XYZ file of C-alpha atoms in Angstrom:
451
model
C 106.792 126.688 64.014
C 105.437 125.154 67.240
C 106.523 121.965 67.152
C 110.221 122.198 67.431
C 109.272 124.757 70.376
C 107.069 122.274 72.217
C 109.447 119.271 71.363
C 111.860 120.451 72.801
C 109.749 121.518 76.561
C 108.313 118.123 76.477
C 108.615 115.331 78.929
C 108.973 112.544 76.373
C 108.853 109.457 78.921
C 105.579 110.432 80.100
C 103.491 109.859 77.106
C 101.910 106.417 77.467
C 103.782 104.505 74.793
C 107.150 106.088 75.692
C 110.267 104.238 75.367
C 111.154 104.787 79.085
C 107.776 103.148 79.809
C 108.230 100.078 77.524
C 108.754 98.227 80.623
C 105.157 100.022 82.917
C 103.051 97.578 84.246
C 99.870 97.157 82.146
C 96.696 94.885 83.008
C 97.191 91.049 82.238
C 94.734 89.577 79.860
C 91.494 88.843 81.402
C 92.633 91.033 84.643
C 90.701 94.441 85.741
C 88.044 93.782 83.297
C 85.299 95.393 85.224
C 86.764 98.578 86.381
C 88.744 98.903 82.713
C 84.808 98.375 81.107
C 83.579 101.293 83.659
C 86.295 103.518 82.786
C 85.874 103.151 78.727
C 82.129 102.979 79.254
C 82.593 106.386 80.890
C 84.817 107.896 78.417
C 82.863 106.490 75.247
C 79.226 107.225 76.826
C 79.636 109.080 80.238
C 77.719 112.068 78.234
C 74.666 110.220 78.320
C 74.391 110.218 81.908
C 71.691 112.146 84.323
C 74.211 114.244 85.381
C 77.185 113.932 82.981
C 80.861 115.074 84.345
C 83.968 116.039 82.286
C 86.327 114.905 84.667
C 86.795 110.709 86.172
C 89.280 110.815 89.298
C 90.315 106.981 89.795
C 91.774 106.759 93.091
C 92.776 104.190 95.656
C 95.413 102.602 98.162
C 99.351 102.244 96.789
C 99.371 98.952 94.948
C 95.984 98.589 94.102
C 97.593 98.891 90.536
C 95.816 102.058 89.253
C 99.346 102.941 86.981
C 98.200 99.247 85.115
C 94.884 100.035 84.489
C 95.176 103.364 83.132
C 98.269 101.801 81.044
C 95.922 99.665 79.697
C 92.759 102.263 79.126
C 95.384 104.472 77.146
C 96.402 101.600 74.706
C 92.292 100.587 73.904
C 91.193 104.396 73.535
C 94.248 104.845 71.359
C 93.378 101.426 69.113
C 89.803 103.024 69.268
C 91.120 106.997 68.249
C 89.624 108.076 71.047
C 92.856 109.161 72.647
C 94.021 112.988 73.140
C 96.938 112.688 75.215
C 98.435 111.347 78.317
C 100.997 112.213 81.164
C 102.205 109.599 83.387
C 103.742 111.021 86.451
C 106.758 109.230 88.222
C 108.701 110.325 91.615
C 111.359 107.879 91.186
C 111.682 108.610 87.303
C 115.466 109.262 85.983
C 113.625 111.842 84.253
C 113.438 115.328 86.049
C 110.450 116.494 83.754
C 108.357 113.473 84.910
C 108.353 114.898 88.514
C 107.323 118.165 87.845
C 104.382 120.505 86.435
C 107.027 122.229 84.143
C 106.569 120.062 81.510
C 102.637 118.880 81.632
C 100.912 121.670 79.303
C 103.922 121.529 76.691
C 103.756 117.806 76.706
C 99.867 117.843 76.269
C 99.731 120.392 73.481
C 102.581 118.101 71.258
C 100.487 115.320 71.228
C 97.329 117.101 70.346
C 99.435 118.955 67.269
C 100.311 114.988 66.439
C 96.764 114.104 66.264
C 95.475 113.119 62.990
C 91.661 113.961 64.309
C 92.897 117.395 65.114
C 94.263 118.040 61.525
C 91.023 118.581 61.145
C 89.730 120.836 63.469
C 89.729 124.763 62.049
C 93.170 125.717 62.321
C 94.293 124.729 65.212
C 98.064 124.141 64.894
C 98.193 127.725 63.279
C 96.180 129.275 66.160
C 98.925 127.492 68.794
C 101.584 128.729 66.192
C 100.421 131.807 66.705
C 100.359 131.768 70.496
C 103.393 131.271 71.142
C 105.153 134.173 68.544
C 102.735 136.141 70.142
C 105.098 135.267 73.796
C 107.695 132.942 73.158
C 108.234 132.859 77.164
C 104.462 131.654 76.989
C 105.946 128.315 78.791
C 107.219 129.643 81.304
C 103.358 131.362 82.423
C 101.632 129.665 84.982
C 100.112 126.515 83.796
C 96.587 127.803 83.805
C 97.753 130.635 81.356
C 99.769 127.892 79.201
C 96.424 126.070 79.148
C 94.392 128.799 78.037
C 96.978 130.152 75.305
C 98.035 126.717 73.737
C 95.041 124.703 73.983
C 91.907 126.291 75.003
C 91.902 129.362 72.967
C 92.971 127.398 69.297
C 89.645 125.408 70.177
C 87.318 127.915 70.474
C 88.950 129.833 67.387
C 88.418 126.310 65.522
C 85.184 124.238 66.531
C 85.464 120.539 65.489
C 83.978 120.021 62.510
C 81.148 117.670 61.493
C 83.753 115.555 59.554
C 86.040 115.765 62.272
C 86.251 111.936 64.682
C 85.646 114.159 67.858
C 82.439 115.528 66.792
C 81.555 111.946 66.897
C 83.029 110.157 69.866
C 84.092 111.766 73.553
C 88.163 111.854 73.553
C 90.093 111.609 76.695
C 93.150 112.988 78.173
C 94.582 110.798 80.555
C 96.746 112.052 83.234
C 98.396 109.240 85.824
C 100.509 109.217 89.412
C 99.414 113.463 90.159
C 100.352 112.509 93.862
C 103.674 111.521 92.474
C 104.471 115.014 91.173
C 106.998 117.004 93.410
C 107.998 120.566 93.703
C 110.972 120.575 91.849
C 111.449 124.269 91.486
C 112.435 127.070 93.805
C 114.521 124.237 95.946
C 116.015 127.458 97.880
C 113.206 129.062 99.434
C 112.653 132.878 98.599
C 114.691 135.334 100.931
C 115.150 132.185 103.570
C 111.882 132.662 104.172
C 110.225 129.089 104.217
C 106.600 130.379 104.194
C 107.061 131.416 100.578
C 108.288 127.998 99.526
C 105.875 125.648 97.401
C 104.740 122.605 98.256
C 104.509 119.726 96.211
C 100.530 119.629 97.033
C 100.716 123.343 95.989
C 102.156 122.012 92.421
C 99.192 119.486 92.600
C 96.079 121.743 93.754
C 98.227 123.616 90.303
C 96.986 121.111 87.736
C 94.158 120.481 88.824
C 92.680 123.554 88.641
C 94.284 123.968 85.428
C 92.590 121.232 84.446
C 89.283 122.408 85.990
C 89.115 125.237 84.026
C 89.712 123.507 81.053
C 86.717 120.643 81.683
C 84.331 123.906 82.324
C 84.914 125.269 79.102
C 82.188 124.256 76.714
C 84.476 124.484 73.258
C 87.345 122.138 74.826
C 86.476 118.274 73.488
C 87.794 116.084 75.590
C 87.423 114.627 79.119
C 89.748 113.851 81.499
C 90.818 110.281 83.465
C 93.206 111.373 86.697
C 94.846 108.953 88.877
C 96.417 109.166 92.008
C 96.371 108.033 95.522
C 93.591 109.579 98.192
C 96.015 111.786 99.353
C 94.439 114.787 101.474
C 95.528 117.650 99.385
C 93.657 116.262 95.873
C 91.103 114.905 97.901
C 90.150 118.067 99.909
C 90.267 119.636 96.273
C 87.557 117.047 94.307
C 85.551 118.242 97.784
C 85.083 121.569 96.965
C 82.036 122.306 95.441
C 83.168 123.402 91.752
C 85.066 120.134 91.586
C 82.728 118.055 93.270
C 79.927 119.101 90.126
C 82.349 117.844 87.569
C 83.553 115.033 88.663
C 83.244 111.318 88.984
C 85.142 109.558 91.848
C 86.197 106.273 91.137
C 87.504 104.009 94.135
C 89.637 100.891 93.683
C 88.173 98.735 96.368
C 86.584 95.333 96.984
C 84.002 95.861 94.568
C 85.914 95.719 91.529
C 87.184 91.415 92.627
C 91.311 92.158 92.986
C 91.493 88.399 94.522
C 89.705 86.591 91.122
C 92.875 89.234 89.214
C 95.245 88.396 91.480
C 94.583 84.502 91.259
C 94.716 84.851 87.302
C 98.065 87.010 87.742
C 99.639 84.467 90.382
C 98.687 81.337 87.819
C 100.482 83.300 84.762
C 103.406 83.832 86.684
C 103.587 80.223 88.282
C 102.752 78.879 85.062
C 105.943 80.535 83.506
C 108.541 79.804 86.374
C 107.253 76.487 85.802
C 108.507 76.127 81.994
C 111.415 78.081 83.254
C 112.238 75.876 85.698
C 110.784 72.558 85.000
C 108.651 72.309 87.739
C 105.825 69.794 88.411
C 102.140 71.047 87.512
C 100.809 70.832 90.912
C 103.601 73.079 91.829
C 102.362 75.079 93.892
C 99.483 73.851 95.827
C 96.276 75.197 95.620
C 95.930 76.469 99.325
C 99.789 78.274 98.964
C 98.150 80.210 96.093
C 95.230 80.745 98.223
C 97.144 81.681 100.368
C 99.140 84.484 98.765
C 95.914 85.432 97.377
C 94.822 86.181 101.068
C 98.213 87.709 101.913
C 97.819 90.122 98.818
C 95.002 91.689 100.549
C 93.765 93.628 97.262
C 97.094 95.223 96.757
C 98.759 94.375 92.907
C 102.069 95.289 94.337
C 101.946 92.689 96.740
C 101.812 90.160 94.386
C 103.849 91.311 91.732
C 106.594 91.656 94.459
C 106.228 88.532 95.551
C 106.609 86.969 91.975
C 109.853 88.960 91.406
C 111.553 87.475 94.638
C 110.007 83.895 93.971
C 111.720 83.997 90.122
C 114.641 85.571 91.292
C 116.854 87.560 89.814
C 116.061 87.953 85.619
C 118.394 85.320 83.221
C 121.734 86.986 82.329
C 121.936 89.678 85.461
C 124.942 90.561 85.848
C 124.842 92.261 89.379
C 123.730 89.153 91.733
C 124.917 88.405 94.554
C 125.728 84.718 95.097
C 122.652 82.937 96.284
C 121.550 83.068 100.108
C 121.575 79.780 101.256
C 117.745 78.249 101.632
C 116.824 80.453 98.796
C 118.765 79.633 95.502
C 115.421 78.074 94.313
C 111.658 78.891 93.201
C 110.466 76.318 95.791
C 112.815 78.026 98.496
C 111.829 81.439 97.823
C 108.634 80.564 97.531
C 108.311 78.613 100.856
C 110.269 81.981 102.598
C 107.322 83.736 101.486
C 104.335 81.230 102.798
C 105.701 81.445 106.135
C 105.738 84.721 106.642
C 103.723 86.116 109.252
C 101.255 88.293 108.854
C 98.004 89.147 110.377
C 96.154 90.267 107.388
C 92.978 88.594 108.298
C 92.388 89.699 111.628
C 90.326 92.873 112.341
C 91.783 96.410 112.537
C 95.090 95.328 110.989
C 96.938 98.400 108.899
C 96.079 98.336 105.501
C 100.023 98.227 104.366
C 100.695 95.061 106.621
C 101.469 92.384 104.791
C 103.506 94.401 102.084
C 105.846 95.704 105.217
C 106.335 92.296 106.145
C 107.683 91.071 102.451
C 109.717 94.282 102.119
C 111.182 93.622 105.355
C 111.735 89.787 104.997
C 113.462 91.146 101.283
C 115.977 93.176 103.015
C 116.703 90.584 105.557
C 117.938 88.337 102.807
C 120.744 90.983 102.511
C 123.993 89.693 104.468
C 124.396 93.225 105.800
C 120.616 94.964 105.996
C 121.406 97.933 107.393
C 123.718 98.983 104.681
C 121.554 97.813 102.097
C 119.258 100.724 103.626
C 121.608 102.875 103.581
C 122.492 102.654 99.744
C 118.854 102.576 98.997
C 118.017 106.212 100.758
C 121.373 107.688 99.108
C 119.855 106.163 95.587
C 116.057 107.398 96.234
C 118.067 111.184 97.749
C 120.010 111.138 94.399
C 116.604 110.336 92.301
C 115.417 112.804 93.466
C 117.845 116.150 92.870
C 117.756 117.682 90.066
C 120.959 116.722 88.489
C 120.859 112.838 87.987
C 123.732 110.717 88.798
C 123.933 107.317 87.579
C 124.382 104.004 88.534
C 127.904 103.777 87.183
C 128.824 107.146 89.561
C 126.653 106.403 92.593
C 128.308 103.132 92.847
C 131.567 104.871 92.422
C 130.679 107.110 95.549
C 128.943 104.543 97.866
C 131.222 101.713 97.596
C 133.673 101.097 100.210
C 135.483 98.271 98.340
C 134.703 96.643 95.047
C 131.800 94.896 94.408
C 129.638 96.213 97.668
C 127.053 96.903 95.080
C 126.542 93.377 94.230
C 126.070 92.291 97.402
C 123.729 95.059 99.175
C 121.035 95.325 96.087
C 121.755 91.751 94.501
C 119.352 90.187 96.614
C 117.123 93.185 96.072
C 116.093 92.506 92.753
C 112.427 92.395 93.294
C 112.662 95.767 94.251
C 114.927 97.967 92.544
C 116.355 97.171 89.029
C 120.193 97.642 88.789
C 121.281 98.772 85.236
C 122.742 95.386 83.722
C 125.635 96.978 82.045
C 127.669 98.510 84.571
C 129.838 100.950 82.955
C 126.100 102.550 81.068
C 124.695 105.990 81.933
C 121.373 104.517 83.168
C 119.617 104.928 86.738
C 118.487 102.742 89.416
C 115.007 102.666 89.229
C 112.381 101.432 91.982
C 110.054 99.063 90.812
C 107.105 101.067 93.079
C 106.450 104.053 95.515
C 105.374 101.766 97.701
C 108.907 100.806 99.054
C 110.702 104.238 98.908
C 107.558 105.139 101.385
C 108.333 101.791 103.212
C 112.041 102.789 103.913
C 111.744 106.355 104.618
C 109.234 105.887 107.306
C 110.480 104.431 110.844
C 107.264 103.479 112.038
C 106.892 101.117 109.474
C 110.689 99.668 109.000
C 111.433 99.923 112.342
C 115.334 98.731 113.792
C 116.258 98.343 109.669
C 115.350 102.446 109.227
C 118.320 104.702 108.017
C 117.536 108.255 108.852
């Protein structure tokens, strides 16, 4: 009875293995190793510690690839059957129930109904059956009460038992991008009156006491792995006392090497525009990919930008624009990007430096820059209503003559992918947060930003 229910409340394209996230960035082979080894080391034996916590928060800078890694922790636990569930948030998603809480609990429950570990735990799936014909508007509760009805009370009604693969190992639930989900809901605030209006950091402080609650309760079998940028909101939150006791803080930062990954994710790449291309072996030289390594400044984003632009646009595209002279090559693009300025290096610099000065050299490759903004805030407004439009239609509407599209995002293909059929229902999709925040904030766009 519940499955058909939950099916159909589910954000599909957030579960890990989705086919909207065939294409998510996972670690490279022999990338991340050490913080992927802490994480799993946590999950598997984390309840061996002094002071054991039920709840990891991985957290760090935009770009520092934390979407990756947690792509990649996801795949091992579930080779390993150690993994529950997962939710991978998105704020540029063509998916409305990717931005939002609505869907979290619903989408959490259908996976742990799928499990084949859970089959055998009491009678769980009829104890959730039973929930909801108990209150069929039981999804539309607050999420702590869809928590506590769906998942937390069929536990303690049915302990694991000793046969059962979770009385054996710690299981995780792995929940990715919570600064990326938005307040969706209640767009018109109540009575005009704005002070009753939610937040998105309302919807966040949300889950995660949700998800609190459910790490304090002593017949609920799994731990948790959050990620999500330091933002104040979830940080003031994991600083509160209750949190603070069970919780382990993981930061992204120089500790974990991101140069030694960076250098082994620059040499795959290079090595395959190479074939590609035919390029010569010493192509390029050591100090240009110590270089970028230096220019990266920690930051995955950086240089997976950076090898999108230097490839160009991928084999077959349809939508690109003809070639800007001085960069219709690798070894052009390529050069563009070693002379770029920045000041990484020097003291007191700001963090996103360098990756404002490749996003801005990107759009200046654009014959007309300005209205390449402008297309790209009407595409991240659209993303982000409620009803999607796509491609086919927004084009439709921006357009001012045929073929406009090709040449203000054809040059932008190392940051926003343009459907390749284009008469299909798909969306434009960023390839990372990181930009929208670049071009929605003057200070850091400056005479290019498009209020």
């Amino acid at each position: 009875h519940c499955t058909p229910v939950l099916s159909k409340h589910m954000a599909s394209g957030a579960i890990h293995d989705s086919k909207e996230r065939c294409d998510a960035p996972k670690c490279m082979a022999e990338t991340r190793v050490a913080v992927q080894d802490e994480i799993l080391s946590w999950i598997t034996d984390g309840h061996h510690d002094a002071n054991p916590k039920r709840i990891l928060w991985v957290t760090g800078p935009a770009g520092t690839g934390k979407t990756a890694i947690l792509g990649s922790i996801a795949e091992r636990c579930k080779a390993k059957g150690t993994l529950g569930a997962t939710f991978f948030f998105s704020s540029f998603s063509g998916s409305l129930a990717r931005r939002s809480k609505t869907h979290l609990v619903s989408t959490l429950a259908y996976q742990l109904l799928q499990h084949q570990g859970l089959s055998q735990v009491g009678h769980f799936r009829t104890h959730m059956s039973q929930a909801i014909r108990r209150d069929p508007a039981i999804l539309q509760k607050r999420l702590q009460t869809q928590l506590e009805e769906l998942i937390l009370l069929p536990f303690r009604h049915g302990a694991p038992t000793a046969a059962s693969p979770m009385s054996h190992h710690r299981m995780v639930i792995i929940i990715d991008g919570l600064d990326e989900c938005d307040c969706v809901e209640d767009d018109v605030p109540a009575r005009g009156n704005s002070r009753n209006r939610r937040t998105k950091e309302d919807e966040q402080i949300e889950i995660l006491s949700a998800i609190l609650h459910a790490a304090n309760d002593p017949s609920f079998p799994f731990v948790f792995v959050i990620a999500s940028r330091p933002e104040m909101a979830i940080r003031e939150f994991f600083s509160t006392d209750l949190a603070r006791d069970a919780t382990r803080e993981l930061f992204l930062d120089k500790k974990y090497n991101p140069d030694a990954d960076i250098r082994l994710f620059y040499e795959a790449k290079f090595s395959s525009i190479r074939r590609r291309f035919n390029l010569s072996p010493e192509w390029p030289t050591i100090k240009e990919l110590l270089h970028l390594v230096v220019e990266a400044s920690g930051q995955f984003i950086y240089a997976a930008t950076v090898m999108r632009f230097v490839e160009g646009p991928p084999p077959g595209t349809q939508n690109v624009a003809p070639a800007v002279p001085g960069l219709r090559t690798p070894h052009e693009r390529l050069e563009r990007i070693i002379g770029l300025r920045t000041r990484v290096h020097t003291p007191n610099v700001r963090p996103l430096e360098a990756l404002d000065i490749l996003y801005d050299s990107v759009l200046r490759t654009c014959s007309e820059p300005l209205l390449s903004m402008k297309w790209l805030g009407a595409i991240s407004f659209l993303l982000a209503g409620i009803n999607h439009i796509p491609a086919r239609l927004v084009r439709l509407w921006l357009e001012q003559s045929p073929g406009e599209e090709v040449c203000v995002l054809g040059p932008l293909s190392s940051l926003i992918s343009i459907p390749p059929d284009p008469n299909c229902d798909e969306l434009y999709s960023f390839h990372h947060k990181s930009f929208v925040d670049f071009f929605k904030d003057e200070s850091r766009c400056a005479d290019l930003y498009v209020s």
